[in-house]
Structures are given as structure tokens and as C-alpha cells.
PDB file of C-alpha atoms and ligand atoms in Angstrom:
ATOM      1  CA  UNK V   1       0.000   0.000   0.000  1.00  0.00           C
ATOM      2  CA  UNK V   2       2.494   2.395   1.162  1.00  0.00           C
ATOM      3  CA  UNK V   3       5.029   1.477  -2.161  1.00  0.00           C
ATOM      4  CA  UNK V   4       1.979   1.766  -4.226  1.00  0.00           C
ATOM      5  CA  UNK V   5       1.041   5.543  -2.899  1.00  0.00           C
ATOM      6  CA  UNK V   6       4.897   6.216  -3.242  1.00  0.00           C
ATOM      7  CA  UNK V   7       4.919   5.344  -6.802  1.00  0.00           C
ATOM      8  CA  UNK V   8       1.723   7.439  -7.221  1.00  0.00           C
ATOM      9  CA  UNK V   9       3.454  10.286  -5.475  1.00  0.00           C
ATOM     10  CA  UNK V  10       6.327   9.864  -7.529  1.00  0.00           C
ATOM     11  CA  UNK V  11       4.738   9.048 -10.963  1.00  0.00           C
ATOM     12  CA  UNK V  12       2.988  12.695 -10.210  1.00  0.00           C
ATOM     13  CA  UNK V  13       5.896  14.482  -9.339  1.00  0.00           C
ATOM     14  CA  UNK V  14       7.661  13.328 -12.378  1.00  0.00           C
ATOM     15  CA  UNK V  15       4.554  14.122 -14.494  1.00  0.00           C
ATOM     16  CA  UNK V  16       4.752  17.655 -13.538  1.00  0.00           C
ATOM     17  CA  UNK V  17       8.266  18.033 -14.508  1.00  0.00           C
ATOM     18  CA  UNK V  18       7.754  16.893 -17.721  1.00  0.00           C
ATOM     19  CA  UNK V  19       5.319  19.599 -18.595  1.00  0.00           C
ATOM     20  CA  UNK V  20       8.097  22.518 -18.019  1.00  0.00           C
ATOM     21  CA  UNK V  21      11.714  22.987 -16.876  1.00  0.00           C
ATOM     22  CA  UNK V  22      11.874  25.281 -13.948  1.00  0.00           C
ATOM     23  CA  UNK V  23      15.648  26.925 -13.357  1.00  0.00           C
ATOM     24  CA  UNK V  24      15.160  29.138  -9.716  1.00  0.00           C
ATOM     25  CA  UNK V  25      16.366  31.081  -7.138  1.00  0.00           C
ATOM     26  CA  UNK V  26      15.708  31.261  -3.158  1.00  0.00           C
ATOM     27  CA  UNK V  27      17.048  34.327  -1.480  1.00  0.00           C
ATOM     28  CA  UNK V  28      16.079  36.363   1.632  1.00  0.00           C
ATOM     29  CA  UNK V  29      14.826  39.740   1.064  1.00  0.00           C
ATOM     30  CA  UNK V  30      16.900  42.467   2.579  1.00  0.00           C
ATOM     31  CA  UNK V  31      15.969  44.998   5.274  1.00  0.00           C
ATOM     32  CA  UNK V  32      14.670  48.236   3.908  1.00  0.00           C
ATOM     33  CA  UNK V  33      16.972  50.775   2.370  1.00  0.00           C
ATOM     34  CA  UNK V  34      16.516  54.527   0.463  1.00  0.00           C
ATOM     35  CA  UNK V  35      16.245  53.474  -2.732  1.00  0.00           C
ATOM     36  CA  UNK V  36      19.392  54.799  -5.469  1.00  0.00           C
ATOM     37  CA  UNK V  37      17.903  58.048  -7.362  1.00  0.00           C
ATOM     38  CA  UNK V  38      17.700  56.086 -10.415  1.00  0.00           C
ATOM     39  CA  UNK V  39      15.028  54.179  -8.868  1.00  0.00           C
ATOM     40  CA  UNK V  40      13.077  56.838  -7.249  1.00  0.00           C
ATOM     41  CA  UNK V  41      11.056  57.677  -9.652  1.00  0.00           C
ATOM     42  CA  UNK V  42      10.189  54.469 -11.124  1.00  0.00           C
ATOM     43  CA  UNK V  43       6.616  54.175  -9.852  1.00  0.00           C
ATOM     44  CA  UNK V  44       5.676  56.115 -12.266  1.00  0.00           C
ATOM     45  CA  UNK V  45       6.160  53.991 -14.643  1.00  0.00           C
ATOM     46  CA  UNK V  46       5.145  50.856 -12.732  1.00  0.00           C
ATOM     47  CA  UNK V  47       7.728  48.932 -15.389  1.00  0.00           C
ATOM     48  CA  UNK V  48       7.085  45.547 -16.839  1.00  0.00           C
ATOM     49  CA  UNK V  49      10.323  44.632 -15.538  1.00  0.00           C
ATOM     50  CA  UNK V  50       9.450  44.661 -11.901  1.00  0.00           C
ATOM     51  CA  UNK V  51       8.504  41.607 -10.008  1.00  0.00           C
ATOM     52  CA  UNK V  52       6.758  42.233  -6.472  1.00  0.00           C
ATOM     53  CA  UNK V  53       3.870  40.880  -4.156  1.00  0.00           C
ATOM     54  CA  UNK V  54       0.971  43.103  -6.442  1.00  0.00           C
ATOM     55  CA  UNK V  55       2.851  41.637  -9.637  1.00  0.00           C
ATOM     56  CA  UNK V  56       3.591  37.463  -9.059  1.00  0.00           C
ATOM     57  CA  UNK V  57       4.076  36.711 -12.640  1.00  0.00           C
ATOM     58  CA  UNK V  58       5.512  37.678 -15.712  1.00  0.00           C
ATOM     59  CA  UNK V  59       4.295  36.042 -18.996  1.00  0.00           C
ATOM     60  CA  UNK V  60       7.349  37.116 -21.679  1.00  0.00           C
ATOM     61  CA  UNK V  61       9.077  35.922 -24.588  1.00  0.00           C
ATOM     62  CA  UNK V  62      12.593  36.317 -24.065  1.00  0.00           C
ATOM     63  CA  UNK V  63      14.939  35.992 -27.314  1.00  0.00           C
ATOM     64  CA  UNK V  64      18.001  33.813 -25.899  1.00  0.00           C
ATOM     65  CA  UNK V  65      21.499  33.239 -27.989  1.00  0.00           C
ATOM     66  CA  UNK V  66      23.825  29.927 -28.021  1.00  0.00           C
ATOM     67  CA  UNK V  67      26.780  30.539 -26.030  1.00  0.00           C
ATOM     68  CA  UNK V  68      30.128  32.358 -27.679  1.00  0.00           C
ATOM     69  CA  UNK V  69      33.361  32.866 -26.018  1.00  0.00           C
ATOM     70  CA  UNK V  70      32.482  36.331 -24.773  1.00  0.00           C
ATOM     71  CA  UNK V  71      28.739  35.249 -23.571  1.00  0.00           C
ATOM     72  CA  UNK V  72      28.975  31.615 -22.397  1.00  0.00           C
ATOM     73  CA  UNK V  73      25.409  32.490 -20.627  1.00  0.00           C
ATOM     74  CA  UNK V  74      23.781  34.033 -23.990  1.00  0.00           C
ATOM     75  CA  UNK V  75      21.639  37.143 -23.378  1.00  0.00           C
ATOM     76  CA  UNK V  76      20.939  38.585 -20.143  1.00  0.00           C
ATOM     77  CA  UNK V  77      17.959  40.044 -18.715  1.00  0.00           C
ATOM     78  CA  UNK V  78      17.535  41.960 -15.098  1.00  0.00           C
ATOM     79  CA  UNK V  79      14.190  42.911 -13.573  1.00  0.00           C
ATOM     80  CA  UNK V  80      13.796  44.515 -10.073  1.00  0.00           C
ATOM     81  CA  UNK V  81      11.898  42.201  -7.231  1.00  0.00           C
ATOM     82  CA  UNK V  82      10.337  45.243  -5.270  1.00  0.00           C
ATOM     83  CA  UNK V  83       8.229  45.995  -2.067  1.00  0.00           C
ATOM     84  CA  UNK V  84       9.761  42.618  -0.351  1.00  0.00           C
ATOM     85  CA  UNK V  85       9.083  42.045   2.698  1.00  0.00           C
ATOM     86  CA  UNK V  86      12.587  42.680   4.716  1.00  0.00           C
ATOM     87  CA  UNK V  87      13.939  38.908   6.102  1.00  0.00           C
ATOM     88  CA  UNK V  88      11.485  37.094   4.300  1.00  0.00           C
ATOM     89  CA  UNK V  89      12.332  34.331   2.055  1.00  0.00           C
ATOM     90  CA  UNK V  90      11.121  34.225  -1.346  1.00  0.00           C
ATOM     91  CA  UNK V  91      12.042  32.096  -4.031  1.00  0.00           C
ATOM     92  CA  UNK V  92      11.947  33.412  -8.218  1.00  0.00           C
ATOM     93  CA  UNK V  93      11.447  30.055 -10.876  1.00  0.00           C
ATOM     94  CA  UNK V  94      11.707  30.476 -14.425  1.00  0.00           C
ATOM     95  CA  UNK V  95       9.560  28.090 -16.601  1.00  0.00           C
ATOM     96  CA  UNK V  96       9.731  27.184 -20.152  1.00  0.00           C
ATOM     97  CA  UNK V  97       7.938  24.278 -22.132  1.00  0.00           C
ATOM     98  CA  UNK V  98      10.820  21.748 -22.833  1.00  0.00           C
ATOM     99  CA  UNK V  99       9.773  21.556 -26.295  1.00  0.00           C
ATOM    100  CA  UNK V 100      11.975  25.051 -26.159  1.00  0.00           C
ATOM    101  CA  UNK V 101      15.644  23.583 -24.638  1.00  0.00           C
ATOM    102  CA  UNK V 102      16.957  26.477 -23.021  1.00  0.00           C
ATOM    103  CA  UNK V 103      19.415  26.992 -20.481  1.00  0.00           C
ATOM    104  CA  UNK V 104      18.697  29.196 -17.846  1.00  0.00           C
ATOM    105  CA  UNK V 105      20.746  30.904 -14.630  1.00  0.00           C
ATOM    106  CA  UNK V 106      19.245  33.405 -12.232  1.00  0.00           C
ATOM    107  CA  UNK V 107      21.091  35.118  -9.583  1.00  0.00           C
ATOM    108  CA  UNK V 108      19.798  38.206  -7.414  1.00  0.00           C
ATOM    109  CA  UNK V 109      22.233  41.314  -6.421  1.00  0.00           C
ATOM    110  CA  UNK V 110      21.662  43.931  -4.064  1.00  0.00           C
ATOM    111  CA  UNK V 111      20.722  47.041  -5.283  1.00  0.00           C
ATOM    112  CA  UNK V 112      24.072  48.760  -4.356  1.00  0.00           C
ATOM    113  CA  UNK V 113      25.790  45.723  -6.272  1.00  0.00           C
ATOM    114  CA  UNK V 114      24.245  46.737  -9.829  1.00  0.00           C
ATOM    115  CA  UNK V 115      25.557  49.057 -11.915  1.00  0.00           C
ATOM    116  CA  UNK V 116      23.544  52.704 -11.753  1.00  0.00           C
ATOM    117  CA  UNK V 117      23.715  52.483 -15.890  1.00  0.00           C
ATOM    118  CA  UNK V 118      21.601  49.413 -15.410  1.00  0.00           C
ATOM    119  CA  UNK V 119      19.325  50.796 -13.372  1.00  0.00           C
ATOM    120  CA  UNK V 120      17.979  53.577 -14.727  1.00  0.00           C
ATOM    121  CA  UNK V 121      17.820  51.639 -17.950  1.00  0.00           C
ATOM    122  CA  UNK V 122      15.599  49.217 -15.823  1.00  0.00           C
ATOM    123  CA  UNK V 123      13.415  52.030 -14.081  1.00  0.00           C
ATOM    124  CA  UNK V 124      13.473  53.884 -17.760  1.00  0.00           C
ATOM    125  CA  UNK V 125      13.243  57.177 -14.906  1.00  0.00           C
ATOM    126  CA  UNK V 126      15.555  60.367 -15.501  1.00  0.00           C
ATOM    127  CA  UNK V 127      18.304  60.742 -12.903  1.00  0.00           C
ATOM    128  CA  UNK V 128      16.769  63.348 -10.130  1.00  0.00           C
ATOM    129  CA  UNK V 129      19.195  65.634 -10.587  1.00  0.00           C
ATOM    130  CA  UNK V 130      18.771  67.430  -7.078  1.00  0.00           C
ATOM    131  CA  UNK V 131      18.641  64.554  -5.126  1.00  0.00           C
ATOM    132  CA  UNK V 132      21.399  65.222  -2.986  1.00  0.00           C
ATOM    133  CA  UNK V 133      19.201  68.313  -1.591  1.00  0.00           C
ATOM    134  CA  UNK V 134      16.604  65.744  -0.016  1.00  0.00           C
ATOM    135  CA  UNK V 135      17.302  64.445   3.704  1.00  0.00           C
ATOM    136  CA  UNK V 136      17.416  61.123   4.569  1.00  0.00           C
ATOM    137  CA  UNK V 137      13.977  60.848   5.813  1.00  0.00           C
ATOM    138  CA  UNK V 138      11.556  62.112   3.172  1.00  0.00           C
ATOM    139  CA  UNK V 139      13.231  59.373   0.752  1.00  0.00           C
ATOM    140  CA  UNK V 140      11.670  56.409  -0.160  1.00  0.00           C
ATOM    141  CA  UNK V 141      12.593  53.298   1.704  1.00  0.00           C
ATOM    142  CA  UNK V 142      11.774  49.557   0.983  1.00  0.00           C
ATOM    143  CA  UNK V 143      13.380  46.071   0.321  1.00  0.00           C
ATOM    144  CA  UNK V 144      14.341  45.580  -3.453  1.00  0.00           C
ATOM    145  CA  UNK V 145      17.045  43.269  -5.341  1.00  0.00           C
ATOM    146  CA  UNK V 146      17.939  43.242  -9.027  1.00  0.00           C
ATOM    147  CA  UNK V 147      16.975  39.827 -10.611  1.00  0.00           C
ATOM    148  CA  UNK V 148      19.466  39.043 -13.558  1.00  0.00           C
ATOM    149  CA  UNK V 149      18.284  36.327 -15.629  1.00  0.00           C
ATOM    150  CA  UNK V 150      20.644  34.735 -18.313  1.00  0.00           C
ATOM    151  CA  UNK V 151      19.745  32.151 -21.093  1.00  0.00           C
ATOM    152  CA  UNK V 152      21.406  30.455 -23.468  1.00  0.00           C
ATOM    153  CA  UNK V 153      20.001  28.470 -26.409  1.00  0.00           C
ATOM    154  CA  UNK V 154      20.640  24.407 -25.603  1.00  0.00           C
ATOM    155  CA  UNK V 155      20.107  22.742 -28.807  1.00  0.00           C
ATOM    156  CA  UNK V 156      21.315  21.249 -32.019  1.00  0.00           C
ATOM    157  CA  UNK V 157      19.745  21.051 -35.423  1.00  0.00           C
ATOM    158  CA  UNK V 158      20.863  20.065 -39.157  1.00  0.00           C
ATOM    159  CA  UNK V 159      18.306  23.250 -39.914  1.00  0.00           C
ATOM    160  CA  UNK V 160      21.088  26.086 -40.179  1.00  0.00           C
ATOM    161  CA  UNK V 161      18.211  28.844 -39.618  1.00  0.00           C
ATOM    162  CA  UNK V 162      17.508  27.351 -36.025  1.00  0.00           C
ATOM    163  CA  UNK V 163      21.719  27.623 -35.428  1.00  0.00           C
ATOM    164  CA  UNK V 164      21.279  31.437 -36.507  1.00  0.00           C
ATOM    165  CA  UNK V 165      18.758  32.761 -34.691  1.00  0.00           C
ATOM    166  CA  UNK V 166      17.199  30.634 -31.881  1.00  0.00           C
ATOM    167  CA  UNK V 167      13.392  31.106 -31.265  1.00  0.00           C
ATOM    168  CA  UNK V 168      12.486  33.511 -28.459  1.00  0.00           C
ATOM    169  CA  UNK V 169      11.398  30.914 -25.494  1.00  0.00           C
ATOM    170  CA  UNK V 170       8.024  31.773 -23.902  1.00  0.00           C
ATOM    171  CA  UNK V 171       8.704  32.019 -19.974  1.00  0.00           C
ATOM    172  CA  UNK V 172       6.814  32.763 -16.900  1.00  0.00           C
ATOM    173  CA  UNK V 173       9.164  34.435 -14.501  1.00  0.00           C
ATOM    174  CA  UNK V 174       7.238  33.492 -10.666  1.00  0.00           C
ATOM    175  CA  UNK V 175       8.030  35.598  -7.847  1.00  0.00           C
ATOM    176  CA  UNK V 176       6.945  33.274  -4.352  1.00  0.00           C
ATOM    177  CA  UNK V 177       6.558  34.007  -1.317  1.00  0.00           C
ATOM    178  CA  UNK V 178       7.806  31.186   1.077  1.00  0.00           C
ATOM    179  CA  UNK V 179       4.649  30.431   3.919  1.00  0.00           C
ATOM    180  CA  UNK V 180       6.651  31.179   7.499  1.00  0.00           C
ATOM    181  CA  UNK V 181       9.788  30.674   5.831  1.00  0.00           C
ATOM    182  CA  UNK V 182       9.072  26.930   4.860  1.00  0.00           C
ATOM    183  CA  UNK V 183       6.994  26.569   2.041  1.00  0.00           C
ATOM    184  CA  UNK V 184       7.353  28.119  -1.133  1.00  0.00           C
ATOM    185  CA  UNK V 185       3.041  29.858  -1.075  1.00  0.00           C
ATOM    186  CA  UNK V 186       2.182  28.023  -4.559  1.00  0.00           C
ATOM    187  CA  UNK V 187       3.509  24.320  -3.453  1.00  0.00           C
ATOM    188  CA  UNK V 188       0.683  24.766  -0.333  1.00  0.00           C
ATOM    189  CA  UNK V 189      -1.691  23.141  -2.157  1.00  0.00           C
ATOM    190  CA  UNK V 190       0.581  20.059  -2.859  1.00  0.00           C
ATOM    191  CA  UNK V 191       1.928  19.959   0.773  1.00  0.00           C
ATOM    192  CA  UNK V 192      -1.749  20.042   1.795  1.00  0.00           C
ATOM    193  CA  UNK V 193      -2.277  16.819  -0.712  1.00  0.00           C
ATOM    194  CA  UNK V 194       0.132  15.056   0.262  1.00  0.00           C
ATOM    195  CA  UNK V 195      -0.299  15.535   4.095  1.00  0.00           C
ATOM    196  CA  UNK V 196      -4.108  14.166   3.939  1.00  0.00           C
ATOM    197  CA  UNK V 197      -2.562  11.592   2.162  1.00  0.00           C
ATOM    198  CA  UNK V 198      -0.094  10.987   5.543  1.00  0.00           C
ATOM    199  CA  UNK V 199      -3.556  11.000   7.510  1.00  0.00           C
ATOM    200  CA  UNK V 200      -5.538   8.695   5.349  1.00  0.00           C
ATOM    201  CA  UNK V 201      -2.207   6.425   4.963  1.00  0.00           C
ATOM    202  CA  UNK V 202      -2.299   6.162   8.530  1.00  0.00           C
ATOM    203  CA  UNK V 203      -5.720   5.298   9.038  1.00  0.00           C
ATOM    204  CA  UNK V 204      -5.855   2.909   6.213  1.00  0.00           C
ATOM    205  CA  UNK V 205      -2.376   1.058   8.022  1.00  0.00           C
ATOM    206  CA  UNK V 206      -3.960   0.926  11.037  1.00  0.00           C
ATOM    207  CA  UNK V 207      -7.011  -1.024   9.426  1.00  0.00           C
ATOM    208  CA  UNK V 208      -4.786  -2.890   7.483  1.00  0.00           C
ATOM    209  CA  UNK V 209      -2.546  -4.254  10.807  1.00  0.00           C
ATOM    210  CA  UNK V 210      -6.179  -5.095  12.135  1.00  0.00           C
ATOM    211  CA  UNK V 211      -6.677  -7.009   9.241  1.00  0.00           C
ATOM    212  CA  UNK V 212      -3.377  -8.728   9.111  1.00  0.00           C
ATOM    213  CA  UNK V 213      -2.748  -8.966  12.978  1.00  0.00           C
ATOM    214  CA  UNK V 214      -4.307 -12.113  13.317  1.00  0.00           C
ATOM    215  CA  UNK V 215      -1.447 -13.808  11.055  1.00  0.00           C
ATOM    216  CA  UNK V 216       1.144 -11.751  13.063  1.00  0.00           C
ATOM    217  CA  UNK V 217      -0.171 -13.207  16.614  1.00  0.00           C
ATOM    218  CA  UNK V 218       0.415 -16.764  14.764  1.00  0.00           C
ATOM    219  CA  UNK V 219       3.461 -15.569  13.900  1.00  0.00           C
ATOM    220  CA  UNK V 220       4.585 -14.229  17.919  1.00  0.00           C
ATOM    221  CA  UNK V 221       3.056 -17.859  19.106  1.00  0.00           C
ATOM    222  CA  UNK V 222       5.847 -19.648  16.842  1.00  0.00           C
ATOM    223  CA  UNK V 223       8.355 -17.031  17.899  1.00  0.00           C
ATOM    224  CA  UNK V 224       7.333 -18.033  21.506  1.00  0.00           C
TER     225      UNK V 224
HETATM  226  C1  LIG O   1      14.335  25.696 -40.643  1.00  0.00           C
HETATM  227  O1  LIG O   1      13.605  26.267 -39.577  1.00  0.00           O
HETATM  228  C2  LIG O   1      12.825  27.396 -39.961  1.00  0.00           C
HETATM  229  C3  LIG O   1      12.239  28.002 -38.689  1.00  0.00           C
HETATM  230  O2  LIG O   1      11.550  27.061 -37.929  1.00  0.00           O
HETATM  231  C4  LIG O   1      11.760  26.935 -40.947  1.00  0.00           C
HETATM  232  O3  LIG O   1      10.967  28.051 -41.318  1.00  0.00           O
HETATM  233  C5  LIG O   1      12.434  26.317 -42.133  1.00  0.00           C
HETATM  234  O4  LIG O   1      11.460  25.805 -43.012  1.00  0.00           O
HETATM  235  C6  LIG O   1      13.391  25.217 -41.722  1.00  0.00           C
HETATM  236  N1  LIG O   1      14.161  24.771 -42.862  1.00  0.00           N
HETATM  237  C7  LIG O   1      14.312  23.483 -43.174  1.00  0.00           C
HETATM  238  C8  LIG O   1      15.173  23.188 -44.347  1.00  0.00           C
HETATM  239  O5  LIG O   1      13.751  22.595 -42.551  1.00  0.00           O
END
């Protein structure tokens, strides 16, 4: 019984893998901070590249490159996780269909850590110029990272035109929340499965020794 709902388990975790490759990253958000001037503005413009708890998800196509001696990772990509909430843990996947072979590598950076060219590019916001007349306190605070995504092409075909110029992969880029810490917030409902599974397993053993225990006395009177 218990092989048997192992090899369920199993068969379904390996049934979901098949569907999409997932590449991710599991970080701790940082404590709040005033945010660099290149960033201050960038509400405005509430930017597609900007992963937070009001935006989970981002649904993109993402051109990618085979690797070359200068760019063994192919293209890179960098969106901002923002409005974190300081010391929590969070994890960021990246899925793609596997029909689409792609290799993927996602790090985070501190804000301080990314170049300020990058960053404005990123926030597409003008530099505040006067800045430095502002005190500390009327600046914005709040926990951010820098997401920098890299993929290369991970494939071979006779068709030269695939070599050339790789098909944009479709990805969802997930931003998730871990539950106290522990869980990653989407895999809930799976931990939830397989924990009333535990509870009937148990009940159903417990029937099944009933069922079985007379053969197991027979077996303590020969011991005896
Ligand atoms: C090569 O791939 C391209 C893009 O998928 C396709 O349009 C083209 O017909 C293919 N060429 C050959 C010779 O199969």
C-alpha cells in the first residue's frame, strides 16, 4: 500500500516536470533601504520589468542566444523584485515548455551591487538631478534586489536557420513568497495533498494491521 502511494506520489511528481523545466532562485529579502535616485522615480512607470507581491508573474518571450566565447550564458535580462518584505524568504522560478531547450541561470544582487547604468535603464526614470538636496527621511525606503536572468540556447539542429537565430522561449518568470519561511506559497496546495494523504495512509495502516494482525499473533506464538 504504502510502495503503491509512493509510486503514485512519484509518478505525479515526475509528471509535472515533464510539462516545463523550472531553473530558480531562493534568497532572503533584505531589510529596507533609500532606494538609489535612479530608482526613485520608477513608480511612475510601474515597469514591466518589476517583479513584487501586487505583480507574481511575468508572462514574456525572451529571445536567448547559443553561447560564444564572450557570452557563455547568452543574453541577459535583469528585472527589479520590489516591495519585499525585509527577512522574508522568497524564491523566483523560471519556466519554459521543454519543447523550447533552453538553459537558464538566475542570480539576485543587491541594489548597491548593480551598476547605476543598469538601473535607470531598468526604471526607464531620468536621474533626479537634485537629489542630494533631499534628507534622509523624506526618501523612499523599501526592500528591493535586481533579478538578472541569463539564457542560453541548448540545442542542435541540421536546420542552419535554427543555429542562426534561436526562437524567443516563452517564460513565466514566478516571484513566491515562502509560507513562514518553509513553504514556497504556490507548493501549499501540494503539501496540503500530500499531508491528507499521511492521515488517510495512517488510518488505512492501522485497518490494514487489524486485518493482518491475526497472522502476526500466529506468527509471535511460533516465535514463543
Ligand atoms: C528551418 O527552420 C525554420 C524556422 O523554424 C523553418 O521556417 C524552415 O522551413 C526550416 N528549414 C528546413 C530546411 O527545414
Amino acid at each position: 500500500m504504502i510502495t503503491r502511494l509512493l509510486t503514485g506520489l512519484t509518478f505525479l511528481f515526475v509528471l509535472r516536470a515533464v510539462e516545463a523545466n523550472t531553473e530558480k532562485v531562493i534568497f532572503l529579502a533584505p531589510s529596507r533601504s533609500s532606494l538609489p535616485a535612479s530608482l526613485v522615480n520608477i513608480n511612475s512607470n510601474s515597469g514591466a520589468n518589476a517583479l513584487s507581491p501586487e505583480q507574481l508573474i511575468i508572462r514574456s518571450s525572451v529571445p536567448v542566444a547559443f553561447p560564444t566565447v564572450q557570452n557563455p550564458r547568452g543574453l541577459e535580462y535583469w528585472y527589479l523584485l520590489r516591495h519585499l518584505n525585509p527577512e522574508q524568504r522568497y524564491e523566483v522560478r523560471v519556466c519554459w515548455a521543454a519543447s523550447q531547450p533552453t538553459e537558464f541561470w538566475l542570480n539576485v544582487f543587491g541594489i548597491d551591487q548593480v551598476p547605476t547604468s543598469l538601473l535607470s535603464a531598468l526604471g526607464s526614470a531620468q536621474l533626479d538631478s537634485d537629489h542630494s538636496g533631499k534628507t534622509k527621511s523624506d526618501q523612499p525606503t523599501e526592500s528591493v534586489l535586481a533579478l538578472r536572468i541569463q539564457a542560453a540556447a541548448d540545442f542542435f539542429s541540421s536546420n542552419q536557420t535554427l543555429m542562426q537565430h534561436p526562437p524567443p522561449v516563452d517564460v513565466d518568470i514566478i516571484l513566491d513568497p515562502y509560507l513562514l519561511n518553509v513553504f514556497p506559497a504556490s507548493l501549499s496546495p501540494t503539501a496540503l495533498y500530500i499531508s491528507v494523504l499521511a492521515v488517510v495512509g495512517y488510518f488505512v495502516s492501522g485497518v490494514l494491521w487489524r486485518y493482518l494482525s491475526p497472522s502476526a499473533e500466529v506468527y509471535k506464538l511460533r516465535k514463543d
